[in-house]
Coordinates of C-alpha atoms in Angstrom, one line a residue:
Chain A
M882 CA 22.3 -50.2 135.2
S883 CA 24.8 -47.1 135.6
S884 CA 25.5 -45.2 132.4
D885 CA 29.4 -45.8 133.2
G886 CA 29.2 -48.3 135.8
M887 CA 31.9 -46.8 137.6
N888 CA 30.8 -43.9 139.4
S889 CA 31.0 -43.2 143.1
G890 CA 27.8 -44.1 144.1
G891 CA 28.6 -47.7 142.7
M892 CA 31.9 -47.6 144.2
K893 CA 30.7 -47.6 147.9
W894 CA 28.2 -50.4 147.0
R895 CA 30.8 -52.5 145.1
I896 CA 33.0 -52.6 148.2
G897 CA 30.4 -53.5 150.7
Y898 CA 29.4 -55.9 148.0
I899 CA 33.1 -57.5 148.1
A900 CA 33.2 -57.0 151.8
F901 CA 29.8 -58.8 152.2
N902 CA 30.9 -62.1 150.3
T903 CA 34.4 -62.4 152.1
F904 CA 32.3 -62.2 155.3
R905 CA 30.0 -64.5 153.9
E906 CA 32.8 -67.0 152.7
A907 CA 34.4 -67.1 156.3
V908 CA 30.9 -68.2 158.1
R909 CA 30.8 -70.8 155.2
D910 CA 34.1 -72.0 155.6
R911 CA 33.0 -72.6 159.3
V912 CA 35.6 -69.8 160.5
L913 CA 33.3 -69.0 163.4
Y914 CA 33.8 -72.6 164.4
N915 CA 36.7 -71.0 166.5
L916 CA 34.3 -69.8 168.9
I917 CA 33.3 -73.3 170.5
A918 CA 37.0 -73.8 170.8
F919 CA 37.0 -70.3 172.5
A920 CA 33.6 -71.0 174.5
L921 CA 35.3 -74.3 175.8
L922 CA 38.6 -73.0 176.8
L923 CA 36.8 -70.1 178.6
S924 CA 34.2 -71.9 180.6
G925 CA 36.7 -74.8 181.5
A926 CA 38.9 -72.1 182.5
A927 CA 36.1 -70.1 184.7
I928 CA 35.0 -73.3 186.7
L929 CA 38.6 -74.5 187.5
V930 CA 39.5 -71.0 188.7
S931 CA 35.8 -70.6 190.7
Q932 CA 37.5 -73.6 192.4
V933 CA 40.9 -73.3 193.2
S934 CA 41.2 -69.4 193.7
I935 CA 41.1 -66.6 196.4
D936 CA 40.0 -63.2 195.1
I937 CA 42.2 -63.3 191.9
E938 CA 39.2 -65.1 189.8
R939 CA 38.6 -61.8 188.3
L940 CA 42.1 -61.1 187.4
V941 CA 42.6 -64.5 186.0
V942 CA 39.0 -64.9 183.8
V943 CA 40.2 -61.1 182.2
N944 CA 43.6 -61.6 181.5
L945 CA 43.3 -65.5 180.0
G946 CA 39.9 -64.5 178.3
L947 CA 41.3 -61.4 176.5
T948 CA 44.6 -63.4 175.8
A949 CA 42.4 -66.0 173.9
V950 CA 40.4 -63.5 172.3
S951 CA 43.6 -61.9 171.0
L952 CA 45.5 -64.6 169.9
F953 CA 42.5 -66.2 168.0
G954 CA 41.7 -63.2 166.3
V955 CA 45.7 -62.6 165.2
V956 CA 45.2 -66.8 164.1
I957 CA 42.3 -65.8 162.0
A958 CA 43.4 -62.7 160.7
I959 CA 47.1 -64.2 159.5
F960 CA 45.3 -67.0 158.1
I961 CA 42.6 -65.3 155.9
G962 CA 44.4 -62.3 155.3
I963 CA 47.6 -63.7 153.4
G964 CA 44.9 -65.5 151.1
L965 CA 42.6 -63.0 150.7
V966 CA 43.6 -62.1 147.3
S967 CA 46.0 -64.9 147.0
K968 CA 43.6 -67.2 146.9
E969 CA 41.5 -65.3 144.9
I970 CA 44.0 -65.5 141.9
D971 CA 45.5 -68.9 142.7
K972 CA 41.5 -70.3 141.8
R973 CA 41.0 -67.5 139.1
T974 CA 37.9 -66.1 141.1
L975 CA 39.6 -62.6 140.7
Y976 CA 39.1 -63.3 136.8
T977 CA 35.3 -63.0 136.5
V978 CA 35.3 -60.0 139.4
L979 CA 37.9 -57.9 137.6
S980 CA 36.4 -58.1 134.2
R981 CA 33.5 -56.0 136.2
P982 CA 33.5 -52.7 137.1
V983 CA 35.8 -53.2 139.7
R984 CA 38.9 -51.3 140.2
R985 CA 41.3 -53.3 141.6
W986 CA 42.0 -51.1 144.8
E987 CA 38.1 -51.6 145.3
F988 CA 38.9 -55.0 145.3
V989 CA 41.3 -55.3 147.8
V990 CA 39.7 -52.7 150.8
G991 CA 36.5 -54.7 150.0
K992 CA 38.5 -58.0 150.7
F993 CA 40.0 -56.0 153.9
L994 CA 36.9 -54.5 155.6
G995 CA 34.9 -58.2 154.8
L996 CA 37.7 -60.1 156.9
T997 CA 37.9 -57.2 159.5
G998 CA 34.1 -57.6 159.7
T999 CA 34.5 -61.3 160.0
L1000 CA 37.0 -60.5 163.3
V1001 CA 34.5 -58.0 165.0
V1002 CA 31.6 -60.2 164.8
N1003 CA 34.0 -62.8 166.0
T1004 CA 35.4 -60.8 168.7
L1005 CA 31.4 -59.5 169.5
F1006 CA 30.5 -63.2 170.3
M1007 CA 34.1 -63.9 171.8
S1008 CA 33.6 -60.9 174.5
F1009 CA 29.6 -62.1 175.4
G1010 CA 31.9 -65.3 176.5
V1011 CA 34.2 -63.1 178.4
F1012 CA 31.6 -61.3 180.4
L1013 CA 29.4 -64.6 180.9
A1014 CA 32.8 -65.8 182.5
L1015 CA 33.2 -62.9 184.5
L1016 CA 29.5 -62.8 185.9
Y1017 CA 30.0 -66.8 186.8
V1018 CA 33.3 -66.0 189.0
A1019 CA 32.3 -63.3 190.4
H1020 CA 28.8 -63.2 190.4
R1021 CA 28.3 -59.6 189.6
F1022 CA 29.7 -57.0 187.4
E1023 CA 31.6 -54.0 188.5
R1024 CA 32.3 -50.2 187.5
M1025 CA 35.9 -51.4 186.4
D1026 CA 35.0 -54.0 184.1
G1027 CA 33.4 -51.4 181.6
W1028 CA 37.8 -51.2 180.7
V1029 CA 37.5 -54.6 179.4
L1030 CA 35.6 -53.4 176.4
V1031 CA 38.5 -50.5 175.9
A1032 CA 40.6 -53.7 176.1
L1033 CA 38.9 -55.6 173.6
Y1034 CA 38.2 -52.2 171.4
F1035 CA 42.2 -52.4 171.1
I1036 CA 42.3 -56.0 170.2
V1037 CA 40.1 -54.9 167.7
L1038 CA 43.0 -52.6 166.3
Q1039 CA 45.3 -55.2 166.4
F1040 CA 43.6 -57.1 164.2
L1041 CA 42.9 -54.0 161.9
I1042 CA 46.7 -53.6 161.7
V1043 CA 46.9 -57.9 161.4
C1044 CA 44.9 -57.9 158.5
A1045 CA 46.3 -55.0 156.8
L1046 CA 49.9 -56.6 157.1
A1047 CA 48.8 -59.9 155.9
L1048 CA 47.2 -58.2 153.0
F1049 CA 50.3 -56.4 152.2
F1050 CA 53.2 -59.3 152.8
S1051 CA 50.5 -61.6 150.7
S1052 CA 50.7 -58.4 147.8
F1053 CA 54.1 -59.7 146.4
S1054 CA 55.3 -62.9 148.6
T1055 CA 53.8 -66.5 148.9
P1056 CA 51.4 -67.4 151.3
L1057 CA 53.6 -69.3 153.9
M1058 CA 56.4 -66.4 153.9
S1059 CA 53.3 -63.8 154.3
A1060 CA 52.6 -65.6 157.2
V1061 CA 56.0 -65.8 158.6
F1062 CA 56.1 -62.1 158.1
T1063 CA 53.2 -61.1 159.5
F1064 CA 53.6 -63.4 162.3
A1065 CA 57.1 -61.9 163.4
L1066 CA 55.8 -58.6 163.2
F1067 CA 53.2 -59.1 165.6
V1068 CA 55.6 -60.4 168.0
V1069 CA 58.2 -57.6 167.3
G1070 CA 55.3 -55.3 167.6
S1071 CA 54.5 -57.1 170.7
L1072 CA 57.3 -55.9 171.8
A1073 CA 57.5 -52.3 170.6
E1074 CA 57.7 -50.8 173.9
D1075 CA 61.2 -52.8 174.7
L1076 CA 62.8 -52.2 171.6
R1077 CA 62.0 -48.1 171.9
G1078 CA 63.5 -48.5 175.1
F1079 CA 66.7 -50.3 173.7
A1080 CA 66.7 -47.7 170.9
R1081 CA 67.2 -44.6 173.4
I1082 CA 70.0 -46.7 175.1
A1083 CA 71.8 -47.7 172.1
R1084 CA 74.4 -45.6 170.9
G1085 CA 75.8 -45.0 167.2
A1086 CA 74.9 -47.3 164.3
T1087 CA 72.9 -49.8 166.3
G1088 CA 70.7 -46.9 168.1
A1089 CA 69.7 -45.6 164.5
V1090 CA 68.6 -48.7 163.6
A1091 CA 66.9 -50.0 166.3
T1092 CA 65.0 -46.4 166.5
A1093 CA 63.8 -46.9 162.9
A1094 CA 62.7 -50.2 163.7
A1095 CA 60.8 -49.7 166.7
Y1096 CA 58.8 -46.9 164.6
L1097 CA 58.2 -48.7 162.0
V1098 CA 57.2 -52.1 163.7
P1099 CA 53.4 -51.8 164.8
N1100 CA 53.3 -50.8 168.3
F1101 CA 51.0 -54.1 169.0
S1102 CA 52.3 -53.6 172.8
A1103 CA 50.3 -49.7 173.4
L1104 CA 47.3 -51.6 172.2
N1105 CA 48.0 -54.5 174.9
V1106 CA 46.0 -53.0 177.9
I1107 CA 45.0 -56.6 179.3
G1108 CA 47.2 -56.3 182.2
Q1109 CA 45.6 -53.3 183.2
V1110 CA 42.0 -53.7 182.9
A1111 CA 42.5 -57.2 184.9
H1112 CA 43.6 -55.3 187.5
G1113 CA 41.0 -53.0 187.1
D1114 CA 42.9 -49.8 186.2
A1115 CA 41.6 -46.7 184.1
I1116 CA 42.4 -46.1 180.6
P1117 CA 42.9 -42.6 179.6
A1118 CA 41.1 -41.4 176.8
R1119 CA 44.2 -40.0 174.9
L1120 CA 45.3 -43.5 174.5
I1121 CA 42.2 -44.5 173.1
L1122 CA 42.5 -41.4 170.8
Y1123 CA 46.3 -42.7 169.8
N1124 CA 45.5 -45.7 169.4
T1125 CA 42.7 -45.3 167.1
A1126 CA 44.2 -42.9 164.9
Y1127 CA 47.5 -45.2 164.8
A1128 CA 46.0 -48.2 163.6
L1129 CA 44.1 -46.4 161.2
L1130 CA 46.8 -44.6 159.7
Y1131 CA 49.2 -48.1 160.1
S1132 CA 46.5 -49.7 158.5
A1133 CA 45.7 -47.6 155.6
M1134 CA 49.4 -47.2 155.0
A1135 CA 49.7 -51.2 154.8
I1136 CA 46.6 -51.3 152.4
S1137 CA 47.9 -48.7 150.1
G1138 CA 51.0 -50.3 149.8
A1139 CA 49.4 -53.7 149.0
V1140 CA 47.2 -51.9 146.5
L1141 CA 50.3 -50.2 145.2
I1142 CA 51.7 -53.4 144.2
F1143 CA 48.4 -55.2 143.2
Q1144 CA 47.5 -52.1 140.7
R1145 CA 50.8 -53.3 138.0
R1146 CA 50.3 -57.1 139.0
N1147 CA 50.0 -59.1 136.0
L1148 CA 47.7 -61.8 136.5
K1149 CA 49.1 -64.4 134.9
Chain B
M472 CA 31.5 -50.3 113.1
A473 CA 34.6 -51.8 114.9
A474 CA 33.6 -53.8 118.2
I475 CA 37.1 -54.7 118.8
E476 CA 40.1 -52.9 117.5
I477 CA 43.7 -54.5 118.5
L478 CA 46.5 -52.4 117.9
D479 CA 50.0 -54.0 117.8
L480 CA 48.9 -55.3 121.2
E481 CA 52.5 -57.0 122.8
K482 CA 53.3 -59.0 125.7
S483 CA 56.2 -60.6 126.8
Y484 CA 57.4 -61.8 130.3
R485 CA 61.1 -61.3 132.0
V486 CA 61.8 -65.2 132.9
G487 CA 64.8 -66.8 134.6
F488 CA 66.0 -66.2 137.7
W489 CA 67.6 -62.6 137.3
R490 CA 64.3 -62.0 134.9
S491 CA 67.2 -61.1 132.4
R492 CA 65.2 -63.3 129.3
I493 CA 62.4 -62.0 127.8
K494 CA 59.7 -64.7 126.5
P495 CA 57.5 -63.3 124.2
A496 CA 53.8 -64.1 124.5
L497 CA 52.4 -62.3 122.3
R498 CA 53.7 -60.6 119.9
P499 CA 52.2 -57.4 117.8
L500 CA 48.6 -58.2 117.1
R501 CA 46.8 -56.0 114.9
L502 CA 42.9 -57.3 114.7
T503 CA 39.6 -55.7 113.9
I504 CA 36.2 -57.4 115.0
E505 CA 33.3 -55.9 113.5
A506 CA 29.7 -55.4 115.6
G507 CA 27.7 -58.2 115.4
E508 CA 30.6 -60.4 114.5
I509 CA 31.1 -64.2 115.9
F510 CA 35.1 -64.2 115.8
G511 CA 37.0 -67.6 116.3
F512 CA 40.4 -67.1 117.8
L513 CA 42.1 -70.5 117.0
G514 CA 45.4 -71.8 118.1
P515 CA 47.2 -74.9 119.9
N516 CA 47.5 -74.7 124.1
G517 CA 50.0 -72.0 124.6
A518 CA 49.8 -70.0 121.2
G519 CA 48.9 -66.8 122.9
K520 CA 44.8 -66.8 122.8
T521 CA 44.0 -66.8 126.4
T522 CA 47.2 -63.8 126.7
T523 CA 45.2 -62.0 124.0
L524 CA 42.1 -62.5 126.3
K525 CA 43.7 -61.2 129.3
L526 CA 45.4 -58.4 127.8
L527 CA 41.8 -57.1 126.7
M528 CA 40.2 -57.8 130.0
G529 CA 42.9 -56.1 131.9
L530 CA 44.1 -58.9 133.5
V531 CA 47.6 -58.6 132.2
F532 CA 48.9 -55.2 130.9
P533 CA 50.8 -54.9 127.5
T534 CA 54.4 -53.9 126.9
S535 CA 53.3 -52.2 124.0
G536 CA 50.3 -51.5 122.3
T537 CA 46.4 -51.0 122.9
A538 CA 43.3 -51.6 122.2
R539 CA 39.8 -50.4 122.0
I540 CA 36.3 -51.6 122.5
L541 CA 33.6 -49.8 121.2
G542 CA 35.3 -47.3 120.6
M543 CA 37.0 -46.8 124.4
E544 CA 40.7 -47.6 125.2
I545 CA 40.6 -51.3 127.0
D546 CA 41.7 -49.1 130.4
D547 CA 38.8 -46.7 130.1
P548 CA 36.7 -48.0 133.2
R549 CA 33.4 -47.8 130.9
V550 CA 34.3 -50.3 129.1
K551 CA 33.6 -53.0 131.8
S552 CA 30.4 -52.5 131.9
Q553 CA 29.7 -53.0 128.3
I554 CA 31.7 -56.6 128.3
G555 CA 30.9 -60.2 129.6
F556 CA 34.0 -62.8 129.6
L557 CA 34.1 -66.2 130.3
P558 CA 37.0 -67.4 131.6
E559 CA 38.9 -70.9 130.9
Q560 CA 38.0 -73.8 132.9
P561 CA 36.3 -70.8 135.3
Y562 CA 36.0 -71.9 139.0
F563 CA 33.9 -70.0 141.0
Y564 CA 33.3 -69.0 144.7
D565 CA 31.8 -72.6 145.4
Y566 CA 30.6 -71.9 148.7
L567 CA 27.6 -69.7 146.9
S568 CA 24.5 -71.3 145.1
A569 CA 24.2 -70.0 141.4
R570 CA 21.6 -67.9 142.0
E571 CA 23.6 -66.4 144.9
L572 CA 26.5 -65.8 142.5
L573 CA 24.5 -64.7 139.6
N574 CA 23.2 -62.3 142.0
Y575 CA 27.2 -60.6 143.6
Y576 CA 27.7 -60.8 140.0
G577 CA 25.0 -58.4 139.1
Q578 CA 25.8 -56.3 141.9
L579 CA 29.3 -55.6 140.4
S580 CA 28.0 -55.1 137.2
G581 CA 25.7 -52.6 137.8
V582 CA 22.5 -54.2 137.4
P583 CA 19.9 -52.5 139.4
A584 CA 18.5 -54.2 142.5
K585 CA 15.0 -53.8 141.2
G586 CA 14.4 -56.3 138.7
R587 CA 17.8 -58.0 139.6
A588 CA 16.6 -61.0 140.8
A589 CA 14.2 -61.5 138.2
R590 CA 17.1 -61.3 135.6
V591 CA 19.1 -63.8 137.4
E592 CA 15.9 -65.8 137.5
Q593 CA 15.5 -66.1 133.8
M594 CA 19.1 -66.4 133.4
L595 CA 19.2 -69.7 135.5
G596 CA 16.1 -70.7 133.6
R597 CA 17.4 -70.3 129.8
V598 CA 20.7 -72.3 130.7
G599 CA 18.2 -75.1 132.3
L600 CA 19.6 -74.4 135.7
S601 CA 16.1 -73.5 137.7
D602 CA 16.5 -76.7 139.9
A603 CA 19.9 -75.9 141.1
A604 CA 19.5 -72.7 141.2
G605 CA 19.8 -72.6 145.4
M606 CA 22.5 -75.6 145.3
Q607 CA 25.8 -74.7 146.3
L608 CA 28.1 -74.7 143.5
R609 CA 30.6 -77.5 144.9
K610 CA 27.8 -79.6 144.0
F611 CA 27.9 -78.8 140.7
S612 CA 29.3 -80.9 137.9
K613 CA 31.9 -79.6 134.7
G614 CA 29.2 -78.8 132.8
M615 CA 26.8 -77.2 135.0
L616 CA 29.7 -75.0 136.2
Q617 CA 30.2 -73.9 132.3
R618 CA 26.8 -73.1 132.2
V619 CA 27.2 -70.8 135.1
G620 CA 30.1 -69.0 133.2
L621 CA 28.2 -68.6 130.5
T622 CA 25.2 -67.1 132.5
Q623 CA 27.5 -64.5 134.4
A624 CA 29.2 -63.5 131.3
I625 CA 25.6 -62.4 129.4
L626 CA 23.6 -61.4 132.8
H627 CA 24.4 -57.8 132.0
E628 CA 23.3 -58.0 128.7
P629 CA 27.3 -56.7 127.4
K630 CA 27.3 -55.4 123.7
V631 CA 30.8 -57.8 123.5
V632 CA 31.2 -61.2 124.9
F633 CA 34.4 -62.7 125.2
L634 CA 34.6 -66.4 125.9
D635 CA 38.1 -68.4 126.1
E636 CA 37.6 -72.3 125.8
P637 CA 33.8 -72.6 126.2
M638 CA 33.6 -75.9 124.9
S639 CA 36.6 -77.1 126.4
G640 CA 36.2 -80.7 128.5
L641 CA 32.3 -80.8 127.8
D642 CA 30.4 -83.5 126.7
P643 CA 28.7 -83.4 122.9
M644 CA 25.6 -82.1 124.7
G645 CA 27.2 -79.4 126.9
R646 CA 29.2 -78.6 124.1
R647 CA 26.1 -78.4 121.7
E648 CA 24.2 -76.5 124.6
V649 CA 26.9 -73.8 124.5
R650 CA 26.8 -73.4 120.0
D651 CA 23.3 -72.4 120.7
L652 CA 23.6 -70.0 123.4
I653 CA 26.2 -68.7 121.2
Q654 CA 24.1 -68.5 118.1
Q655 CA 21.5 -67.0 120.6
L656 CA 23.7 -64.1 121.5
R657 CA 24.4 -63.9 117.7
S658 CA 20.7 -63.3 116.7
E659 CA 20.5 -60.9 119.7
G660 CA 22.9 -58.2 117.7
K661 CA 25.8 -59.2 120.2
T662 CA 29.7 -59.7 119.4
V663 CA 31.2 -62.4 120.5
F664 CA 35.3 -63.0 120.6
F665 CA 36.1 -66.8 121.7
S666 CA 38.9 -68.9 121.5
T667 CA 38.9 -72.4 120.7
H668 CA 41.1 -75.3 119.8
I669 CA 38.2 -77.2 118.6
L670 CA 38.3 -76.8 114.8
S671 CA 34.3 -78.3 114.2
D672 CA 33.1 -75.5 116.8
A673 CA 34.6 -72.4 115.1
E674 CA 33.4 -73.8 111.9
A675 CA 29.8 -74.1 112.9
L676 CA 29.8 -70.9 115.2
C677 CA 32.2 -68.2 113.1
D678 CA 31.8 -65.6 110.9
R679 CA 35.6 -65.4 110.7
V680 CA 38.4 -67.0 112.2
G681 CA 42.4 -65.6 113.1
I682 CA 44.8 -68.4 113.7
I683 CA 47.1 -67.7 116.2
H684 CA 50.7 -69.6 116.9
Q685 CA 53.6 -69.2 119.0
G686 CA 52.3 -65.7 120.0
E687 CA 51.9 -64.4 116.3
L688 CA 49.0 -63.7 114.3
R689 CA 49.1 -66.4 111.4
G690 CA 46.1 -65.7 109.2
V691 CA 42.5 -64.2 109.4
G692 CA 39.9 -65.5 107.3
S693 CA 36.0 -65.7 106.5
V694 CA 34.9 -69.4 107.7
A695 CA 32.2 -69.1 104.9
E696 CA 35.3 -68.2 102.1
L697 CA 37.2 -70.7 103.2
T698 CA 34.9 -73.8 103.3
S699 CA 33.6 -72.9 100.1
E700 CA 36.4 -72.8 98.0
T701 CA 36.8 -76.0 95.8
Q702 CA 39.8 -78.0 95.5
G703 CA 39.5 -79.5 91.9
K704 CA 38.2 -82.6 93.2
V705 CA 35.1 -84.5 93.4
E706 CA 33.8 -86.8 96.1
I707 CA 31.4 -89.9 94.4
I708 CA 29.7 -92.3 97.3
F709 CA 28.0 -95.4 95.8
Y710 CA 26.7 -98.6 96.5
A711 CA 29.6 -101.5 95.9
E712 CA 31.4 -103.7 98.0
R713 CA 35.1 -103.5 95.8
V714 CA 36.0 -100.4 93.5
P715 CA 35.5 -100.8 90.3
A716 CA 38.6 -101.2 88.2
G717 CA 37.6 -98.9 85.8
L718 CA 37.4 -96.1 88.7
T719 CA 41.2 -97.1 89.7
S720 CA 42.4 -96.2 86.2
L721 CA 40.6 -92.6 86.2
G722 CA 43.1 -91.6 89.4
A723 CA 40.5 -92.5 91.6
E724 CA 41.9 -92.5 95.7
A725 CA 39.1 -95.0 97.0
R726 CA 38.1 -96.7 100.2
V727 CA 35.4 -99.4 100.7
S728 CA 33.7 -99.1 104.1
G729 CA 31.0 -102.5 104.0
E730 CA 28.4 -102.0 101.2
V731 CA 29.4 -98.8 100.6
V732 CA 32.4 -97.1 98.1
N733 CA 33.6 -94.0 98.8
A734 CA 36.1 -92.3 96.2
V735 CA 37.4 -88.7 95.5
L736 CA 38.6 -88.1 92.0
P737 CA 39.8 -85.3 89.5
E738 CA 36.8 -83.2 88.6
E739 CA 37.3 -83.9 85.0
Q740 CA 37.1 -87.3 85.6
Q741 CA 33.5 -86.9 86.9
D742 CA 31.5 -87.7 83.6
A743 CA 33.8 -91.0 83.0
A744 CA 33.8 -92.1 86.6
L745 CA 29.7 -91.6 86.3
E746 CA 29.9 -93.8 83.0
V747 CA 32.0 -96.5 84.9
L748 CA 29.3 -96.7 87.5
R749 CA 26.8 -97.2 85.0
R750 CA 28.4 -99.9 83.4
E751 CA 29.0 -101.7 86.2
R752 CA 25.4 -101.1 87.2
L753 CA 26.1 -99.6 90.6
R754 CA 23.8 -97.1 92.6
L755 CA 25.1 -93.8 93.4
I756 CA 24.4 -92.1 97.2
S757 CA 26.0 -88.9 96.5
L758 CA 28.3 -86.2 94.0
A759 CA 29.6 -83.3 95.6
P760 CA 32.6 -81.4 94.7
V761 CA 35.5 -81.6 97.9
R762 CA 35.5 -78.2 99.7
S763 CA 38.3 -76.6 101.5
S764 CA 37.8 -77.4 105.5
L765 CA 38.9 -75.2 108.3
E766 CA 40.9 -77.9 109.8
E767 CA 43.2 -77.8 106.4
Y768 CA 43.9 -73.9 106.6
Y769 CA 44.6 -74.1 110.1
I770 CA 47.2 -77.3 109.5
Q771 CA 48.4 -74.5 106.7
K772 CA 48.6 -71.5 109.2
L773 CA 50.3 -73.6 112.0
K774 CA 53.4 -74.5 109.3
P775 CA 56.6 -72.6 109.8
A776 CA 56.2 -69.2 108.8
E777 CA 59.6 -70.2 106.1
S778 CA 57.8 -73.2 104.3
M779 CA 54.3 -70.7 103.9
T780 CA 56.4 -68.0 101.7
A781 CA 56.4 -69.6 98.2
E782 CA 52.3 -70.1 99.1
K783 CA 49.8 -67.4 98.8
P784 CA 46.5 -68.8 100.7
K785 CA 43.1 -66.8 100.7
E786 CA 43.4 -64.4 103.4
D787 CA 41.1 -61.4 104.3
N788 CA 43.2 -58.1 104.9
R789 CA 39.7 -56.1 105.0
K790 CA 39.6 -56.8 108.5
G791 CA 42.8 -58.4 109.8
A792 CA 46.7 -58.7 109.3
V793 CA 48.9 -61.2 108.8
V794 CA 51.9 -60.3 111.2

């Protein structure tokens, strides 16, 4: 045993153990079964599109496939994210974890990483499905198909933010309200560019509120390049860099908020 | 050396719609538990036992006061590797097997990877769960879960073990196993602090007990002293189908059960009572002084404070205090 049980080397391991256990829970609770629904949806769509479409097979498959990846993942992120900590409190499994040399922030971060890990694995399988469907309708890969990978990467960045928000809301609210808040923010955030456009033309107090809201809500629309890659458009490297930094910063802030609230919480 | 020092630890919650009303969950508690001691924390449901344990585990934060475990403040991160905790009616990750769960807790407690698996197997064997080690916990009975709970509390060889209602909901066999395990911990020199409302368990296991009621520590005492105090009465048990008239005139309270009579009478009437039995040619089974029971002490302590002021019950003021 370590001398104090709380050294920084041990900390990394503890977060890793908690993350792995969260991943294991998701797998054993059959979360990955959503892949079956996804596979059925995509293969059905690919067969249908290949029979009725003329020259837009690729566009339809990329659009449908990536939208499905995003929606399936967001639903998982919200519904598991809101219960990540609250379920452990309700079921009192947290008591035997926090009575060990585990800091509360380590627990929150470990849970977050476990869920995002689950979503990354889920997305990897789904991505494989999207490329299989693409191959089925187009019979070969093209250079522009590489941008689909970037769109998938952006979808994973979306998941990071959604997970962090679900965790943040669940640190002070009920699971139902946390789900409502997170989903509402996902919808509003998906329209963030429109909100920013409105903020630019609005005047007075409305303009100030719209500007504040536009910059406060997560900008999911910047992370949505599905339409562009479906048309084979290239994604600038600057956007990849900007979106990566934005998603990491935004989720770090939401997790920090969750940790701050959880640190002070009495586990009655 | 003191293993646990509780220094005026207090907890109250704000309740009501506007959170304007203050509800005390634990009134200032001052208590010291010596190293190697088995201490029973007794009280009815809702008395403040679990609140005290949660405060010591850092699961809830005190309104005021502090506590030290092995000389370290309870918010000192080093404390956690030296303690083990079994919550009341524990619920574990039921998608894991007992082996996986203990391995996970071993990892979190800093049990070195080398030897961890062997330690887990050894502990599973110790509580008789070797055969069920690979089974998911959702298939475990309550008694088996309690054994897993005890095992996770002592897996990392803590010096101080906290058990919240460890016998709750167990059948007589399960309770016996938990008792044996606590006695093993005693022989290993560990300090055990356990809460219970089952007095016979406390009487059988504890060196000392504390009685808590309505968030207030009502008394602390040594079990040996409490139960050895005679009450100036003797209990005579003998074979007979009715109570001899001579015995009733000596002031005995007697009851007949089949062919056996059980009579309690003042100590000074003991010789006269034996003379009655000799005269009536009745066979004596046993004669023993009536001792105080933990139950009597418990009930006495649970009485309202005002009715206790006239009495001066025996207390161990060395290591605890009535608040």
